[in-house]
PDB file of C-alpha atoms and ligand atoms in Angstrom:
ATOM      1  CA  MET L 203      54.222 135.346  63.937  1.00 59.00           C
ATOM      2  CA  ALA L 204      50.786 135.977  62.511  1.00 67.00           C
ATOM      3  CA  ASN L 205      49.087 137.387  65.107  1.00 83.00           C
ATOM      4  CA  LEU L 206      45.553 135.184  63.408  1.00 94.00           C
ATOM      5  CA  LEU L 207      44.067 132.665  64.746  1.00 97.00           C
ATOM      6  CA  ILE L 208      43.620 128.754  64.243  1.00 98.00           C
ATOM      7  CA  TRP L 209      39.864 127.714  64.489  1.00 98.00           C
ATOM      8  CA  ALA L 210      39.242 124.056  64.282  1.00 98.00           C
ATOM      9  CA  HIS L 211      36.864 123.591  62.286  1.00 98.00           C
ATOM     10  CA  ARG L 212      33.802 120.860  63.454  1.00 99.00           C
ATOM     11  CA  GLY L 213      37.921 119.929  64.909  1.00 98.00           C
ATOM     12  CA  ALA L 214      41.001 118.675  62.697  1.00 98.00           C
ATOM     13  CA  SER L 215      37.816 117.008  60.792  1.00 98.00           C
ATOM     14  CA  ARG L 216      40.724 116.135  58.527  1.00 98.00           C
ATOM     15  CA  VAL L 217      42.022 113.279  60.964  1.00 98.00           C
ATOM     16  CA  ALA L 218      39.425 112.273  63.157  1.00 98.00           C
ATOM     17  CA  PRO L 219      35.915 112.072  62.411  1.00 98.00           C
ATOM     18  CA  GLU L 220      33.867 115.844  62.708  1.00 99.00           C
ATOM     19  CA  ASN L 221      32.433 117.042  64.874  1.00 98.00           C
ATOM     20  CA  THR L 222      33.530 114.335  67.949  1.00 98.00           C
ATOM     21  CA  LEU L 223      36.034 114.532  71.158  1.00 98.00           C
ATOM     22  CA  SER L 224      38.524 112.943  69.249  1.00 98.00           C
ATOM     23  CA  ALA L 225      38.344 116.395  66.919  1.00 98.00           C
ATOM     24  CA  PHE L 226      38.142 118.282  69.303  1.00 99.00           C
ATOM     25  CA  TYR L 227      40.993 116.875  70.851  1.00 98.00           C
ATOM     26  CA  ALA L 228      43.384 116.493  68.432  1.00 98.00           C
ATOM     27  CA  ALA L 229      42.313 119.594  67.817  1.00 98.00           C
ATOM     28  CA  ALA L 230      43.683 120.800  71.467  1.00 98.00           C
ATOM     29  CA  ASP L 231      47.402 118.717  70.078  1.00 98.00           C
ATOM     30  CA  ALA L 232      47.810 120.692  67.548  1.00 98.00           C
ATOM     31  CA  GLY L 233      47.243 123.302  69.372  1.00 98.00           C
ATOM     32  CA  ALA L 234      44.721 125.352  67.730  1.00 98.00           C
ATOM     33  CA  ASP L 235      43.729 128.491  69.298  1.00 98.00           C
ATOM     34  CA  GLY L 236      39.871 127.248  69.412  1.00 98.00           C
ATOM     35  CA  LEU L 237      37.527 124.874  67.747  1.00 98.00           C
ATOM     36  CA  GLU L 238      34.705 125.258  65.680  1.00 98.00           C
ATOM     37  CA  LEU L 239      31.692 122.753  66.606  1.00 98.00           C
ATOM     38  CA  ASP L 240      27.914 122.402  65.175  1.00 98.00           C
ATOM     39  CA  ILE L 241      24.822 122.111  67.033  1.00 98.00           C
ATOM     40  CA  GLN L 242      21.242 119.974  66.781  1.00 98.00           C
ATOM     41  CA  LEU L 243      18.929 119.422  69.071  1.00 98.00           C
ATOM     42  CA  SER L 244      17.447 116.349  70.108  1.00 98.00           C
ATOM     43  CA  ARG L 245      14.056 115.446  70.262  1.00 98.00           C
ATOM     44  CA  ASP L 246      14.408 115.341  73.933  1.00 98.00           C
ATOM     45  CA  GLY L 247      15.818 119.076  73.288  1.00 98.00           C
ATOM     46  CA  ILE L 248      19.771 118.959  74.478  1.00 98.00           C
ATOM     47  CA  PRO L 249      22.115 120.992  72.317  1.00 98.00           C
ATOM     48  CA  VAL L 250      24.505 117.802  69.885  1.00 98.00           C
ATOM     49  CA  VAL L 251      27.533 118.561  68.058  1.00 99.00           C
ATOM     50  CA  ILE L 252      26.726 117.339  64.866  1.00 98.00           C
ATOM     51  CA  HIS L 253      26.534 118.844  61.825  1.00 98.00           C
ATOM     52  CA  ASP L 254      23.618 117.952  59.520  1.00 98.00           C
ATOM     53  CA  GLU L 255      19.671 117.862  60.153  1.00 98.00           C
ATOM     54  CA  THR L 256      20.280 113.919  59.333  1.00 98.00           C
ATOM     55  CA  ILE L 257      22.359 111.787  61.222  1.00 98.00           C
ATOM     56  CA  THR L 258      22.770 109.257  57.648  1.00 98.00           C
ATOM     57  CA  ARG L 259      25.705 111.399  56.375  1.00 98.00           C
ATOM     58  CA  THR L 260      28.316 111.122  60.453  1.00 98.00           C
ATOM     59  CA  THR L 261      26.674 107.676  61.557  1.00 98.00           C
ATOM     60  CA  ASN L 262      26.332 104.363  61.194  1.00 98.00           C
ATOM     61  CA  GLY L 263      22.035 105.111  62.070  1.00 98.00           C
ATOM     62  CA  ILE L 264      18.940 107.315  59.221  1.00 97.00           C
ATOM     63  CA  GLY L 265      17.012 109.533  60.513  1.00 97.00           C
ATOM     64  CA  ARG L 266      16.687 113.640  61.773  1.00 98.00           C
ATOM     65  CA  VAL L 267      18.507 114.569  64.771  1.00 98.00           C
ATOM     66  CA  ARG L 268      15.742 116.059  65.450  1.00 98.00           C
ATOM     67  CA  ASP L 269      13.520 113.045  65.713  1.00 98.00           C
ATOM     68  CA  LEU L 270      16.040 111.625  68.058  1.00 98.00           C
ATOM     69  CA  SER L 271      16.116 111.274  71.625  1.00 98.00           C
ATOM     70  CA  LEU L 272      19.811 111.855  73.195  1.00 98.00           C
ATOM     71  CA  ARG L 273      19.908 108.535  74.391  1.00 98.00           C
ATOM     72  CA  GLU L 274      19.556 107.073  71.406  1.00 98.00           C
ATOM     73  CA  LEU L 275      21.744 109.432  69.523  1.00 98.00           C
ATOM     74  CA  GLN L 276      24.464 108.986  71.811  1.00 97.00           C
ATOM     75  CA  ALA L 277      23.648 104.786  70.689  1.00 98.00           C
ATOM     76  CA  LEU L 278      25.345 105.799  67.411  1.00 98.00           C
ATOM     77  CA  ASP L 279      28.815 105.121  66.307  1.00 98.00           C
ATOM     78  CA  ALA L 280      30.430 108.182  65.146  1.00 98.00           C
ATOM     79  CA  GLY L 281      33.543 107.106  63.657  1.00 98.00           C
ATOM     80  CA  SER L 282      33.467 104.278  61.780  1.00 98.00           C
ATOM     81  CA  TRP L 283      32.249 106.642  58.464  1.00 98.00           C
ATOM     82  CA  PHE L 284      35.188 108.293  57.923  1.00 98.00           C
ATOM     83  CA  SER L 285      38.095 105.299  59.355  1.00 98.00           C
ATOM     84  CA  PRO L 286      37.445 101.679  60.921  1.00 98.00           C
ATOM     85  CA  GLU L 287      39.765 103.142  63.952  1.00 98.00           C
ATOM     86  CA  PHE L 288      37.293 105.462  64.936  1.00 98.00           C
ATOM     87  CA  ALA L 289      34.730 103.226  65.848  1.00 98.00           C
ATOM     88  CA  GLY L 290      32.831 103.768  68.203  1.00 97.00           C
ATOM     89  CA  GLU L 291      32.940 107.206  68.671  1.00 98.00           C
ATOM     90  CA  LYS L 292      29.848 109.238  70.062  1.00 98.00           C
ATOM     91  CA  VAL L 293      28.001 111.967  68.906  1.00 98.00           C
ATOM     92  CA  PRO L 294      29.032 114.521  72.087  1.00 98.00           C
ATOM     93  CA  THR L 295      26.657 117.003  73.090  1.00 98.00           C
ATOM     94  CA  LEU L 296      27.395 120.495  73.980  1.00 98.00           C
ATOM     95  CA  SER L 297      28.012 120.175  77.651  1.00 98.00           C
ATOM     96  CA  GLU L 298      30.625 117.157  76.934  1.00 98.00           C
ATOM     97  CA  VAL L 299      32.778 119.916  74.713  1.00 98.00           C
ATOM     98  CA  LEU L 300      32.297 122.562  77.011  1.00 98.00           C
ATOM     99  CA  GLU L 301      33.489 119.740  80.028  1.00 98.00           C
ATOM    100  CA  ALA L 302      36.831 119.423  78.365  1.00 98.00           C
ATOM    101  CA  PHE L 303      37.891 122.418  76.726  1.00 98.00           C
ATOM    102  CA  ALA L 304      35.685 125.514  78.516  1.00 97.00           C
ATOM    103  CA  GLY L 305      38.886 127.408  79.564  1.00 96.00           C
ATOM    104  CA  ARG L 306      41.067 125.549  77.714  1.00 97.00           C
ATOM    105  CA  LEU L 307      39.925 126.832  74.162  1.00 97.00           C
ATOM    106  CA  LEU L 308      37.827 128.888  72.134  1.00 98.00           C
ATOM    107  CA  LEU L 309      34.715 127.656  71.266  1.00 98.00           C
ATOM    108  CA  ASN L 310      32.877 128.955  68.356  1.00 98.00           C
ATOM    109  CA  LEU L 311      29.750 127.466  68.976  1.00 98.00           C
ATOM    110  CA  GLU L 312      27.882 127.359  65.631  1.00 98.00           C
ATOM    111  CA  ILE L 313      24.014 126.676  66.231  1.00 98.00           C
ATOM    112  CA  LYS L 314      22.161 125.329  63.460  1.00 98.00           C
ATOM    113  CA  ALA L 315      19.388 124.348  64.774  1.00 97.00           C
ATOM    114  CA  PRO L 316      17.329 127.540  65.360  1.00 95.00           C
ATOM    115  CA  ARG L 317      14.674 126.227  68.671  1.00 96.00           C
ATOM    116  CA  ALA L 318      18.595 125.158  70.246  1.00 97.00           C
ATOM    117  CA  GLY L 319      19.023 129.103  70.396  1.00 97.00           C
ATOM    118  CA  ARG L 320      18.065 129.879  73.507  1.00 97.00           C
ATOM    119  CA  VAL L 321      18.616 126.681  75.222  1.00 98.00           C
ATOM    120  CA  VAL L 322      22.988 126.380  74.413  1.00 98.00           C
ATOM    121  CA  LEU L 323      21.457 130.706  75.810  1.00 98.00           C
ATOM    122  CA  ASP L 324      20.405 128.806  79.245  1.00 97.00           C
ATOM    123  CA  LEU L 325      23.205 125.836  78.854  1.00 98.00           C
ATOM    124  CA  LEU L 326      26.256 128.456  78.834  1.00 97.00           C
ATOM    125  CA  SER L 327      25.082 130.036  82.235  1.00 96.00           C
ATOM    126  CA  ASP L 328      26.332 127.405  84.057  1.00 96.00           C
ATOM    127  CA  TRP L 329      30.333 127.678  82.335  1.00 97.00           C
ATOM    128  CA  PRO L 330      31.002 131.419  82.490  1.00 95.00           C
ATOM    129  CA  GLN L 331      34.913 130.319  82.083  1.00 95.00           C
ATOM    130  CA  ALA L 332      33.894 129.336  78.324  1.00 97.00           C
ATOM    131  CA  LYS L 333      36.170 131.554  76.028  1.00 98.00           C
ATOM    132  CA  LEU L 334      33.417 131.738  73.443  1.00 98.00           C
ATOM    133  CA  LEU L 335      31.789 132.939  70.236  1.00 98.00           C
ATOM    134  CA  VAL L 336      28.390 131.937  69.170  1.00 98.00           C
ATOM    135  CA  SER L 337      27.688 132.149  65.385  1.00 98.00           C
ATOM    136  CA  SER L 338      25.192 131.228  63.004  1.00 98.00           C
ATOM    137  CA  PHE L 339      23.903 131.822  59.298  1.00 98.00           C
ATOM    138  CA  ASN L 340      20.497 132.647  60.601  1.00 98.00           C
ATOM    139  CA  TRP L 341      20.998 136.283  61.129  1.00 97.00           C
ATOM    140  CA  ARG L 342      17.787 136.347  63.269  1.00 97.00           C
ATOM    141  CA  LEU L 343      18.486 133.870  65.708  1.00 98.00           C
ATOM    142  CA  LEU L 344      21.241 136.248  66.144  1.00 98.00           C
ATOM    143  CA  ALA L 345      19.297 139.333  66.651  1.00 98.00           C
ATOM    144  CA  MET L 346      17.346 137.302  69.360  1.00 98.00           C
ATOM    145  CA  LEU L 347      20.983 136.017  71.454  1.00 98.00           C
ATOM    146  CA  ARG L 348      21.906 140.249  71.113  1.00 98.00           C
ATOM    147  CA  HIS L 349      18.869 140.915  72.337  1.00 98.00           C
ATOM    148  CA  ALA L 350      18.825 137.603  75.494  1.00 98.00           C
ATOM    149  CA  ALA L 351      22.643 138.167  75.998  1.00 97.00           C
ATOM    150  CA  PRO L 352      23.517 141.655  75.314  1.00 97.00           C
ATOM    151  CA  GLY L 353      27.044 140.572  75.765  1.00 96.00           C
ATOM    152  CA  LEU L 354      27.449 137.358  74.145  1.00 98.00           C
ATOM    153  CA  PRO L 355      30.099 137.564  71.531  1.00 98.00           C
ATOM    154  CA  LEU L 356      28.752 136.521  68.087  1.00 98.00           C
ATOM    155  CA  ALA L 357      29.350 136.528  64.469  1.00 98.00           C
ATOM    156  CA  VAL L 358      27.406 136.529  61.249  1.00 98.00           C
ATOM    157  CA  LEU L 359      28.395 133.856  59.100  1.00 98.00           C
ATOM    158  CA  LEU L 360      27.091 134.465  55.396  1.00 95.00           C
ATOM    159  CA  GLU L 361      28.122 131.691  52.223  1.00 88.00           C
ATOM    160  CA  SER L 362      26.473 134.253  49.587  1.00 84.00           C
ATOM    161  CA  ARG L 363      27.791 137.128  47.938  1.00 83.00           C
ATOM    162  CA  CYS L 364      25.950 139.968  49.932  1.00 91.00           C
ATOM    163  CA  TRP L 365      28.254 140.346  52.352  1.00 93.00           C
ATOM    164  CA  LEU L 366      27.035 143.927  52.594  1.00 94.00           C
ATOM    165  CA  ARG L 367      23.646 143.067  54.645  1.00 95.00           C
ATOM    166  CA  ALA L 368      26.119 140.885  56.816  1.00 97.00           C
ATOM    167  CA  LEU L 369      27.706 143.404  57.533  1.00 97.00           C
ATOM    168  CA  ARG L 370      25.386 145.654  58.328  1.00 97.00           C
ATOM    169  CA  VAL L 371      23.975 143.234  60.018  1.00 97.00           C
ATOM    170  CA  ALA L 372      27.174 142.763  62.678  1.00 98.00           C
ATOM    171  CA  ARG L 373      26.918 145.612  63.408  1.00 98.00           C
ATOM    172  CA  GLU L 374      23.856 146.919  63.998  1.00 98.00           C
ATOM    173  CA  LEU L 375      24.736 143.450  66.962  1.00 98.00           C
ATOM    174  CA  SER L 376      27.667 144.631  67.742  1.00 98.00           C
ATOM    175  CA  ALA L 377      29.300 141.333  66.340  1.00 98.00           C
ATOM    176  CA  VAL L 378      32.630 140.481  66.701  1.00 98.00           C
ATOM    177  CA  SER L 379      33.261 139.054  62.730  1.00 98.00           C
ATOM    178  CA  VAL L 380      31.897 138.133  59.641  1.00 98.00           C
ATOM    179  CA  ASN L 381      32.949 135.114  58.796  1.00 98.00           C
ATOM    180  CA  PRO L 382      31.986 134.411  54.316  1.00 97.00           C
ATOM    181  CA  ARG L 383      33.160 131.333  53.122  1.00 96.00           C
ATOM    182  CA  CYS L 384      36.346 131.912  51.913  1.00 95.00           C
ATOM    183  CA  ASP L 385      36.087 132.178  48.117  1.00 92.00           C
ATOM    184  CA  GLN L 386      33.898 135.122  48.856  1.00 92.00           C
ATOM    185  CA  VAL L 387      36.789 137.095  50.407  1.00 94.00           C
ATOM    186  CA  GLY L 388      37.428 140.132  48.264  1.00 93.00           C
ATOM    187  CA  PRO L 389      39.036 143.405  48.127  1.00 94.00           C
ATOM    188  CA  LEU L 390      35.683 145.257  48.498  1.00 94.00           C
ATOM    189  CA  LEU L 391      34.714 142.712  51.161  1.00 95.00           C
ATOM    190  CA  LEU L 392      38.022 142.943  52.821  1.00 96.00           C
ATOM    191  CA  ALA L 393      37.993 147.103  52.889  1.00 96.00           C
ATOM    192  CA  ALA L 394      34.323 147.977  53.224  1.00 96.00           C
ATOM    193  CA  CYS L 395      35.323 145.388  57.212  1.00 97.00           C
ATOM    194  CA  ARG L 396      37.937 147.233  57.417  1.00 96.00           C
ATOM    195  CA  ARG L 397      36.562 150.906  57.540  1.00 96.00           C
ATOM    196  CA  GLN L 398      34.118 150.014  59.912  1.00 96.00           C
ATOM    197  CA  GLY L 399      35.711 147.580  62.123  1.00 96.00           C
ATOM    198  CA  VAL L 400      34.044 144.369  61.179  1.00 97.00           C
ATOM    199  CA  PRO L 401      36.615 141.526  62.218  1.00 97.00           C
ATOM    200  CA  VAL L 402      37.034 138.476  59.352  1.00 97.00           C
ATOM    201  CA  THR L 403      37.290 134.834  59.240  1.00 98.00           C
ATOM    202  CA  PRO L 404      37.014 132.884  56.547  1.00 98.00           C
ATOM    203  CA  TRP L 405      36.457 129.050  56.586  1.00 98.00           C
ATOM    204  CA  VAL L 406      37.783 126.687  55.416  1.00 98.00           C
ATOM    205  CA  VAL L 407      41.041 127.475  54.486  1.00 98.00           C
ATOM    206  CA  ASP L 408      43.636 124.264  54.184  1.00 98.00           C
ATOM    207  CA  GLN L 409      45.930 125.413  51.890  1.00 97.00           C
ATOM    208  CA  PRO L 410      49.531 127.344  53.560  1.00 96.00           C
ATOM    209  CA  GLN L 411      49.030 129.381  49.895  1.00 96.00           C
ATOM    210  CA  GLN L 412      45.703 130.496  50.854  1.00 96.00           C
ATOM    211  CA  LEU L 413      46.558 131.252  54.578  1.00 96.00           C
ATOM    212  CA  GLU L 414      49.740 132.863  53.218  1.00 95.00           C
ATOM    213  CA  ARG L 415      47.480 135.169  50.607  1.00 95.00           C
ATOM    214  CA  LEU L 416      45.007 136.235  53.820  1.00 96.00           C
ATOM    215  CA  ASN L 417      47.219 136.727  56.100  1.00 95.00           C
ATOM    216  CA  ARG L 418      48.621 139.174  53.283  1.00 93.00           C
ATOM    217  CA  ALA L 419      44.745 141.245  52.938  1.00 93.00           C
ATOM    218  CA  GLY L 420      44.252 141.254  57.422  1.00 93.00           C
ATOM    219  CA  VAL L 421      41.834 138.597  58.076  1.00 96.00           C
ATOM    220  CA  SER L 422      41.916 137.617  61.682  1.00 96.00           C
ATOM    221  CA  GLY L 423      41.699 134.633  61.361  1.00 97.00           C
ATOM    222  CA  VAL L 424      40.740 131.168  59.808  1.00 98.00           C
ATOM    223  CA  PHE L 425      38.645 127.791  59.639  1.00 98.00           C
ATOM    224  CA  SER L 426      40.585 125.132  59.384  1.00 98.00           C
ATOM    225  CA  ASN L 427      40.123 121.644  58.667  1.00 98.00           C
ATOM    226  CA  ASP L 428      43.819 120.196  58.671  1.00 98.00           C
ATOM    227  CA  PRO L 429      44.946 123.125  62.172  1.00 98.00           C
ATOM    228  CA  ALA L 430      48.777 121.143  61.776  1.00 98.00           C
ATOM    229  CA  THR L 431      49.856 122.788  58.713  1.00 97.00           C
ATOM    230  CA  LEU L 432      47.732 125.447  59.396  1.00 97.00           C
ATOM    231  CA  LEU L 433      49.685 126.163  62.703  1.00 97.00           C
ATOM    232  CA  SER L 434      53.226 125.041  61.257  1.00 95.00           C
ATOM    233  CA  CYS L 435      53.036 127.542  58.440  1.00 94.00           C
ATOM    234  CA  ARG L 436      52.057 130.230  60.489  1.00 95.00           C
ATOM    235  CA  ARG L 437      55.089 129.798  62.134  1.00 92.00           C
ATOM    236  CA  HIS L 438      56.813 131.365  59.388  1.00 90.00           C
ATOM    237  CA  LEU L 439      53.801 134.693  58.597  1.00 90.00           C
ATOM    238  CA  PRO L 440      55.099 137.969  59.440  1.00 86.00           C
ATOM    239  CA  ILE L 441      52.582 139.854  61.115  1.00 80.00           C
ATOM    240  CA  SER L 442      50.046 141.744  59.491  1.00 70.00           C
ATOM    241  CA  ARG L 443      49.129 145.867  59.471  1.00 55.00           C
ATOM    242  CA  GLU L 444      46.405 145.182  57.047  1.00 58.00           C
ATOM    243  CA  MET L 445      42.778 145.034  59.163  1.00 50.00           C
ATOM    244  CA  ASP L 446      44.927 147.441  62.393  1.00 46.00           C
TER     245      ASP L 446
HETATM  246  O1  G3P A 133      30.832 128.094  61.285  1.00 53.90           O
HETATM  247  C1  G3P A 133      32.020 128.268  59.628  1.00 53.90           C
HETATM  248  C2  G3P A 133      31.748 127.071  59.399  1.00 53.90           C
HETATM  249  O2  G3P A 133      31.449 125.956  59.799  1.00 53.90           O
HETATM  250  C3  G3P A 133      30.139 126.735  58.170  1.00 53.90           C
HETATM  251  O3  G3P A 133      29.915 125.922  57.454  1.00 53.90           O
HETATM  252  O4  G3P A 133      28.738 124.448  56.849  1.00 53.90           O
HETATM  253  O5  G3P A 133      31.440 124.053  58.433  1.00 53.90           O
HETATM  254  O6  G3P A 133      29.316 124.714  59.429  1.00 53.90           O
HETATM  255  P1  G3P A 133      29.580 124.576  57.961  1.00 53.90           P
HETATM  256 MG1   MG A 134      30.438 124.992  61.507  1.00 53.90          MG
END
């Protein structure tokens, strides 16, 4: 079996509403190695798990996450937009996710709201058993986190073509991974990361053929909305040595 990690992107978001406890439990049940979740901050400064700056796409409300208190956010229905089966699903807090999964699965906390960085760091001190890393597209935020927490595992996200800069930042911050959008992963990026000893973890990968190609190319893991499918494909993949 290949040694690459399968991360559930926003949980098993193909089969349950993204970034909800149902999606995270579905990913755990499928056997995912880790959970990826997105973090915004409520008006009263509580880290909550939701991708967008607004609640419009993934709840029954309208407005910005940062304009709503935790109480208001948790009164929303974050499941019906996906399917009536998930009616009443809540926007979870980061603490709720840690409570359920810390020490059980790897956690990739993607910080969306820059103001959440410091708050998340404070909260993590209560969860020494959690096996986690913090990722962000905001490289300044990552630099702040590195300064404040020298031992915290970090990953550098990028969606544009500027992977050389991302790789430089990853080296400067001693990041554990560079995480490019899947279509940005080419031979030059892979060779440069391999030379510099920086693992590559692309997103989002849902097709077995993509997984086979990326495994041959030597990536360390992938983020997938459909971890169950990729996990069954992984069983048949050879161990890749490309990045060794
Ligand atoms: O962490 C990988 C991926 O989640 C980054 O993009 O927009 O899905 O948060 P996005
Ligand atoms: Mg994300």
